[in-house]
Amino acid sequence: MSDVHFNKNESSKLKLFTPGPVDVPDRVLQAMAMANDTHRSKPYSEMHKLAVEGLQKVLFTKNECLLYTTSASGVMEACVRNLIKEDEKALFLSIGAFGDRWYEIGVTNGKNSIKSKIEWGKAVTPELLKEELSKQNYDIVCLQSNETSTGVYNPLEELIPIIKESEALVCVDATSSLAGIKLEVDRLDIDVCLASVQKCLALPPGLAICSVSSNALEKTKEVKNRGLYLDFLSIQEKNKIYQTPNTPPIPQIRGLVVQLDYILNQEGLEKRFERHKDLGKRTREWAKDMGFEMFSAKGYESDTVSTMKNTIGIDFEKMVSNLITKGYRIVNGYGSLKNKTFRIGHMGEITKEELDNMLVILSGVIEELK
Ligand SMILES: Cc1ncc(COP(=O)(O)O)c(C=O)c1O
């Protein structure tokens, strides 16, 4: 079994094909190493404004975009604390580990939370959603765009209009698809769309972002005991002057601004989405050639992370560790899916050529293990 260790004098030498955190480009790391002014200074506000305006473009929204000094889970908790009143009910449409986590966040915050039971590997279908919504009235519905544990992408274009018809607020966790798979917040009328930055945005972890609709902000005013640190209203108040209530991770925000500029003005958003589509397609073709079945239901496969079943009876732990000796990291299945599935992340800045090179080497590792 191969092993790698922390070395304070050296950066990691592994090329990451993981579903986040992912490799961060040098230009971003260099920008993050630059000295900054304080978070109450004019240069900071100018930088914050660029971040917010760039995010609005990536999310296709005029809604306010907020910055959180947390990972995505912090904004998932913010949705629960800010948008669910004591006498209200929230529906969590869980199709995997991260859907389960959002439901747990609801429960542990003492909110009236109901989880839909959907078999892992499947997506939420319009039929299933209509059935859930016919059982009782919900005030808020939370779901993932891309479920990173199962490699499933939900058909949001069909689902969100159905949720909106029920008059519930809708929160979408787009953590592992934002800036990789197109999602138009305003056209779909998504109330909160959230993500952390260590996935398709290819930044180091430590920052999360979200868009919040005016309806969601109005609703927040009616919710008691929202706490302080995650409060939409106090963060929005400061956001108006392009600041945050607390000290934010200033280097991270500089990195975000640099990366947004690259995505919007150099690669181009549509090209970025196309590249992720190609990466997803290529990975699925490779999986089929190798005899792996996808864990994700046909037609709902993610273009940012592929989850494969153990259809050829291979030791996934050995496969992952043997690949490390060749300089690449992929990952075993998530939680209860460990050894039953494995995952290849193809998000962020990965090119088709880099993916092809890794897949050739992974094929060799698999042949040796057979
Ligand atoms: C779909 C999804 N939601 C939420 C999370 C939690 O994100 P974070 O670790 O940034 O809190 C993850 C992390 O992998 C994820 O993939």
Coordinates of C-alpha atoms and ligand atoms in Angstrom, one line a residue:
M1 CA 0.0 0.0 0.0
S2 CA 1.4 3.3 -0.9
D3 CA 1.3 6.3 1.4
V4 CA 2.0 10.0 1.2
H5 CA 2.9 12.3 4.0
F6 CA 2.7 16.0 4.8
N7 CA 5.9 17.9 4.2
K8 CA 6.0 21.5 5.4
N9 CA 8.6 22.4 2.8
E10 CA 7.0 20.9 -0.2
S11 CA 3.6 21.2 -1.9
S12 CA 1.6 18.1 -2.7
K13 CA 2.9 16.4 -5.9
L14 CA -0.3 14.5 -6.6
K15 CA -2.6 15.4 -9.5
L16 CA -6.1 15.4 -8.0
F17 CA -9.0 13.8 -9.9
T18 CA -11.2 14.2 -6.8
P19 CA -14.6 15.7 -6.2
G20 CA -13.2 18.5 -4.2
P21 CA -10.9 19.9 -3.0
V22 CA -9.3 20.0 -6.4
D23 CA -6.1 21.3 -7.8
V24 CA -5.7 25.1 -7.6
P25 CA -4.0 26.8 -10.5
D26 CA -0.7 28.5 -9.8
R27 CA -2.0 31.9 -10.9
V28 CA -4.6 31.7 -8.1
L29 CA -2.1 30.5 -5.5
Q30 CA 0.2 33.4 -6.4
A31 CA -2.6 35.9 -6.2
M32 CA -3.6 34.5 -2.8
A33 CA 0.0 35.0 -1.5
M34 CA -0.2 38.8 -2.2
A35 CA -0.5 41.2 0.7
N36 CA -3.9 42.8 1.3
D37 CA -5.4 45.8 3.0
T38 CA -7.9 45.4 5.9
H39 CA -11.5 44.3 5.5
R40 CA -12.7 47.8 6.3
S41 CA -10.5 49.5 3.6
K42 CA -11.5 50.8 0.2
P43 CA -9.4 48.3 -1.8
Y44 CA -11.1 45.5 0.1
S45 CA -14.6 46.8 -0.8
E46 CA -13.5 47.2 -4.4
M47 CA -12.4 43.6 -4.4
H48 CA -15.5 42.3 -2.6
K49 CA -17.7 44.2 -5.2
L50 CA -15.8 42.4 -8.1
A51 CA -16.4 39.0 -6.3
V52 CA -20.2 39.7 -5.9
E53 CA -20.6 40.9 -9.5
G54 CA -18.7 38.0 -10.9
L55 CA -20.7 35.5 -8.9
Q56 CA -23.9 37.1 -10.2
K57 CA -22.7 36.3 -13.7
V58 CA -21.7 32.7 -13.0
L59 CA -25.1 32.2 -11.3
F60 CA -27.1 34.0 -13.9
T61 CA -28.8 36.2 -11.3
K62 CA -29.5 39.7 -10.2
N63 CA -30.1 38.4 -6.7
E64 CA -27.6 39.5 -4.0
C65 CA -24.6 37.1 -3.7
L66 CA -23.2 36.7 -0.2
L67 CA -19.8 35.5 0.9
Y68 CA -19.6 33.1 3.9
T69 CA -16.4 32.3 5.9
T70 CA -17.5 28.7 6.1
S71 CA -17.6 25.7 3.7
A72 CA -20.9 24.9 2.0
S73 CA -22.3 23.2 5.1
G74 CA -22.3 26.6 6.8
V75 CA -24.6 28.0 4.1
M76 CA -26.8 24.8 4.2
E77 CA -27.1 25.6 7.9
A78 CA -27.8 29.3 7.1
C79 CA -30.8 28.2 5.0
V80 CA -32.2 26.1 7.8
R81 CA -31.7 28.8 10.5
N82 CA -32.9 31.8 8.3
L83 CA -35.8 30.4 6.4
I84 CA -37.7 27.9 8.6
K85 CA -40.2 29.3 11.2
E86 CA -41.1 27.3 14.3
D87 CA -44.5 26.2 13.0
E88 CA -43.3 25.4 9.4
K89 CA -42.2 22.3 7.6
A90 CA -39.2 21.7 5.4
L91 CA -38.8 19.0 2.8
F92 CA -35.3 17.6 2.1
L93 CA -35.2 15.8 -1.2
S94 CA -32.2 13.6 -0.4
I95 CA -30.7 11.4 -3.1
G96 CA -27.4 10.7 -1.2
A97 CA -25.0 11.6 1.6
F98 CA -25.2 15.4 1.1
G99 CA -29.0 15.4 1.0
D100 CA -28.9 13.4 4.2
R101 CA -26.5 15.9 5.7
W102 CA -28.9 18.8 4.9
Y103 CA -31.8 16.9 6.6
E104 CA -29.6 16.3 9.7
I105 CA -28.8 20.0 9.8
G106 CA -32.6 20.7 9.8
V107 CA -33.1 18.1 12.6
T108 CA -30.2 19.2 14.8
N109 CA -31.4 22.9 14.6
G110 CA -34.8 21.7 16.0
K111 CA -36.7 22.4 12.7
N112 CA -39.6 20.4 11.5
S113 CA -37.8 18.5 8.9
I114 CA -39.0 15.7 6.6
K115 CA -36.7 13.7 4.4
S116 CA -37.9 12.0 1.2
K117 CA -36.7 8.4 0.8
I118 CA -35.1 8.1 -2.6
E119 CA -32.9 5.2 -3.5
W120 CA -29.2 6.2 -3.8
G121 CA -28.1 6.3 -7.4
K122 CA -31.5 7.7 -8.6
A123 CA -32.5 11.3 -9.2
V124 CA -35.6 13.1 -7.9
T125 CA -38.2 12.7 -10.7
P126 CA -41.1 15.1 -11.3
E127 CA -43.5 12.2 -10.5
L128 CA -41.8 11.5 -7.2
L129 CA -41.7 15.2 -6.3
K130 CA -45.4 15.7 -7.1
E131 CA -46.2 12.7 -4.9
E132 CA -44.2 14.1 -2.0
L133 CA -45.8 17.5 -2.3
S134 CA -49.3 16.0 -2.4
K135 CA -48.8 14.4 1.0
Q136 CA -48.6 17.7 2.9
N137 CA -47.7 21.4 2.5
Y138 CA -44.1 22.5 2.8
D139 CA -42.8 26.0 3.3
I140 CA -39.4 25.3 2.0
V141 CA -37.8 22.6 -0.2
C142 CA -34.1 21.8 -0.2
L143 CA -32.2 19.7 -2.7
Q144 CA -28.9 19.2 -4.4
S145 CA -28.2 20.0 -8.0
N146 CA -25.3 17.5 -8.1
E147 CA -25.1 14.7 -5.5
T148 CA -21.4 14.2 -5.1
S149 CA -21.7 10.8 -3.3
T150 CA -23.7 9.1 -6.1
G151 CA -22.7 11.1 -9.1
V152 CA -26.3 12.0 -9.9
Y153 CA -27.4 15.4 -11.4
N154 CA -31.1 16.2 -10.6
P155 CA -33.4 17.4 -13.4
L156 CA -33.7 20.9 -11.9
E157 CA -35.3 22.3 -15.0
E158 CA -38.3 20.1 -14.4
L159 CA -38.3 20.0 -10.6
I160 CA -38.1 23.7 -9.7
P161 CA -41.2 24.8 -11.5
I162 CA -43.1 22.1 -9.6
I163 CA -41.8 23.3 -6.3
K164 CA -42.5 26.9 -7.1
E165 CA -46.1 26.0 -8.0
S166 CA -46.5 24.8 -4.4
E167 CA -45.4 28.2 -3.2
A168 CA -42.5 26.8 -1.1
L169 CA -39.2 28.5 -1.1
V170 CA -36.5 26.5 -2.9
C171 CA -32.9 26.1 -1.8
V172 CA -30.4 24.4 -4.1
D173 CA -27.0 23.1 -3.0
A174 CA -24.9 23.5 -6.1
T175 CA -21.6 22.8 -4.3
S176 CA -20.2 20.3 -6.8
S177 CA -21.6 21.8 -10.0
L178 CA -21.4 25.6 -9.7
A179 CA -19.2 27.0 -12.5
G180 CA -19.1 23.5 -14.0
I181 CA -22.7 22.8 -15.0
K182 CA -25.0 25.7 -16.1
L183 CA -27.6 26.6 -13.6
E184 CA -29.7 29.8 -14.2
V185 CA -30.9 31.0 -10.9
D186 CA -33.2 33.8 -12.0
R187 CA -34.8 31.9 -14.9
L188 CA -35.6 29.1 -12.5
D189 CA -36.4 31.4 -9.7
I190 CA -34.2 29.7 -7.1
D191 CA -34.4 31.4 -3.7
V192 CA -31.0 30.3 -2.4
C193 CA -28.3 28.8 -4.5
L194 CA -25.2 27.9 -2.6
A195 CA -21.7 26.3 -3.1
S196 CA -18.3 26.1 -1.6
V197 CA -15.3 27.2 -3.7
Q198 CA -13.1 24.1 -3.6
K199 CA -14.9 22.2 -6.4
C200 CA -15.6 23.5 -9.9
L201 CA -14.3 27.0 -9.0
A202 CA -10.9 25.4 -8.3
L203 CA -10.0 27.5 -5.2
P204 CA -8.7 26.2 -1.9
P205 CA -11.4 25.4 0.7
G206 CA -12.5 28.0 3.3
L207 CA -15.1 30.1 1.6
A208 CA -18.7 29.5 0.5
I209 CA -21.0 31.7 -1.6
C210 CA -24.8 32.0 -2.1
S211 CA -27.4 34.0 -4.0
V212 CA -30.5 35.0 -2.0
S213 CA -33.8 36.1 -3.5
S214 CA -35.7 39.1 -2.2
N215 CA -38.5 36.7 -1.2
A216 CA -36.0 34.7 0.9
L217 CA -34.7 37.9 2.5
E218 CA -38.3 39.0 3.3
K219 CA -39.0 35.6 4.8
T220 CA -35.8 35.8 7.0
K221 CA -37.2 38.9 8.7
E222 CA -40.0 36.8 10.1
V223 CA -37.8 34.0 11.5
K224 CA -36.8 34.1 15.1
N225 CA -33.5 32.9 16.7
R226 CA -31.5 33.0 13.5
G227 CA -28.3 33.3 15.4
L228 CA -25.6 35.8 14.5
Y229 CA -22.8 34.3 12.4
L230 CA -24.9 32.9 9.6
D231 CA -27.7 35.5 9.5
F232 CA -28.7 36.4 6.0
L233 CA -29.8 39.9 7.0
S234 CA -26.7 41.0 8.8
I235 CA -24.5 39.6 6.1
Q236 CA -26.7 41.3 3.4
E237 CA -26.6 44.6 5.3
K238 CA -22.8 44.7 5.1
N239 CA -22.8 43.3 1.6
K240 CA -24.5 46.5 0.5
I241 CA -21.3 48.3 1.2
Y242 CA -19.2 45.4 -0.1
Q243 CA -18.0 44.2 3.3
T244 CA -18.8 41.4 5.7
P245 CA -19.9 41.7 9.4
N246 CA -16.8 39.6 10.6
T247 CA -13.3 39.4 9.3
P248 CA -13.4 37.4 6.1
P249 CA -10.7 35.2 4.5
I250 CA -9.3 38.1 2.5
P251 CA -6.7 36.0 0.5
Q252 CA -9.5 33.6 -0.5
I253 CA -11.6 36.4 -1.8
R254 CA -8.7 37.7 -3.8
G255 CA -8.3 34.2 -5.3
L256 CA -12.0 34.1 -6.1
V257 CA -11.8 37.4 -7.9
V258 CA -8.8 36.2 -10.0
Q259 CA -10.6 33.0 -10.8
L260 CA -13.9 34.6 -11.7
D261 CA -12.0 36.9 -14.0
Y262 CA -10.4 33.9 -15.7
I263 CA -13.7 32.0 -16.0
L264 CA -15.7 34.9 -17.3
N265 CA -13.1 36.7 -19.4
Q266 CA -10.6 34.1 -20.5
E267 CA -12.0 30.6 -20.7
G268 CA -15.6 31.8 -21.0
L269 CA -18.6 30.3 -19.0
E270 CA -20.1 28.4 -21.9
K271 CA -16.8 26.9 -22.9
R272 CA -16.2 25.9 -19.3
F273 CA -19.6 24.1 -19.2
E274 CA -18.8 22.4 -22.5
R275 CA -15.4 21.2 -21.2
H276 CA -17.1 19.7 -18.1
K277 CA -19.6 18.0 -20.4
D278 CA -16.8 16.5 -22.4
L279 CA -15.0 15.3 -19.3
G280 CA -18.1 13.6 -18.0
K281 CA -18.8 11.9 -21.4
R282 CA -15.1 10.7 -21.7
T283 CA -15.1 9.3 -18.2
R284 CA -18.3 7.4 -18.8
E285 CA -17.0 6.0 -22.1
W286 CA -13.9 4.8 -20.3
A287 CA -15.9 3.2 -17.5
K288 CA -18.0 1.3 -20.0
D289 CA -14.9 0.1 -21.9
M290 CA -13.4 -1.1 -18.6
G291 CA -16.6 -3.1 -17.7
F292 CA -17.7 -0.7 -14.9
E293 CA -21.4 0.1 -14.6
M294 CA -22.3 3.6 -13.5
F295 CA -23.9 3.9 -10.0
S296 CA -25.9 6.9 -11.2
A297 CA -29.1 6.2 -13.1
K298 CA -28.9 6.5 -16.9
G299 CA -29.7 10.0 -18.1
Y300 CA -28.9 11.6 -14.7
E301 CA -25.1 11.1 -14.7
S302 CA -23.1 14.1 -13.4
D303 CA -20.6 15.8 -15.7
T304 CA -18.4 16.8 -12.7
V305 CA -18.0 13.5 -10.8
S306 CA -18.5 10.0 -12.0
T307 CA -19.4 7.2 -9.5
M308 CA -18.8 3.7 -10.8
K309 CA -20.0 0.4 -9.3
N310 CA -17.7 -2.5 -8.5
T311 CA -18.9 -4.6 -11.4
I312 CA -15.5 -6.2 -12.0
G313 CA -14.8 -7.2 -8.4
I314 CA -11.7 -5.2 -7.9
D315 CA -10.1 -4.0 -4.6
F316 CA -10.8 -0.2 -4.8
E317 CA -8.7 0.6 -1.8
K318 CA -5.7 -1.0 -3.6
M319 CA -6.6 0.6 -6.8
V320 CA -6.7 4.1 -5.3
S321 CA -3.4 3.6 -3.4
N322 CA -1.6 2.0 -6.4
L323 CA -2.7 5.0 -8.5
I324 CA -1.1 7.3 -5.9
T325 CA 2.3 5.7 -6.6
K326 CA 1.8 7.0 -10.2
G327 CA 1.1 10.5 -9.0
Y328 CA -2.7 10.7 -9.2
R329 CA -5.4 10.7 -6.6
I330 CA -9.0 9.5 -7.3
V331 CA -11.3 8.5 -4.4
N332 CA -13.1 5.5 -3.0
G333 CA -16.9 5.5 -2.6
Y334 CA -18.4 8.0 -0.1
G335 CA -19.4 6.6 3.4
S336 CA -21.5 3.5 3.0
L337 CA -20.6 3.3 -0.7
K338 CA -16.9 2.7 0.1
N339 CA -15.6 -0.3 -1.8
K340 CA -18.9 -0.7 -3.5
T341 CA -18.2 2.3 -5.7
F342 CA -15.3 4.6 -6.6
R343 CA -15.3 8.1 -7.9
I344 CA -13.4 10.2 -10.4
G345 CA -13.7 13.9 -10.0
H346 CA -13.4 15.8 -13.3
M347 CA -14.1 19.4 -12.2
G348 CA -12.3 22.7 -12.0
E349 CA -9.4 23.2 -14.4
I350 CA -8.9 19.6 -15.6
T351 CA -8.3 19.3 -19.3
K352 CA -9.4 16.5 -21.6
E353 CA -5.7 15.6 -22.2
E354 CA -5.0 15.4 -18.5
L355 CA -8.0 13.2 -18.0
D356 CA -7.0 10.9 -20.9
N357 CA -3.5 10.6 -19.5
M358 CA -4.8 9.7 -16.0
L359 CA -7.3 7.2 -17.4
V360 CA -4.5 5.4 -19.4
I361 CA -2.5 5.0 -16.2
L362 CA -5.6 4.0 -14.2
S363 CA -6.4 1.3 -16.8
G364 CA -2.9 -0.1 -16.3
V365 CA -3.4 -0.2 -12.5
I366 CA -6.7 -2.0 -12.9
E367 CA -5.2 -4.6 -15.3
E368 CA -2.5 -5.3 -12.8
L369 CA -5.1 -5.8 -10.0
K370 CA -7.4 -8.1 -12.1
Ligands
LIG1 C1 -23.1 18.3 -2.9 C2 -22.4 18.7 -1.7 N1 -23.0 19.4 -0.7 C3 -22.4 19.8 0.4 C4 -21.1 19.5 0.6 C5 -20.4 19.9 1.9 O1 -19.5 20.9 1.5 P1 -18.4 21.5 2.4 O2 -17.5 20.4 2.7 O3 -17.8 22.6 1.6 O4 -19.2 21.9 3.7 C6 -20.4 18.7 -0.3 C7 -19.0 18.4 -0.1 O5 -18.4 17.6 -0.8 C8 -21.0 18.4 -1.5 O6 -20.4 17.7 -2.5

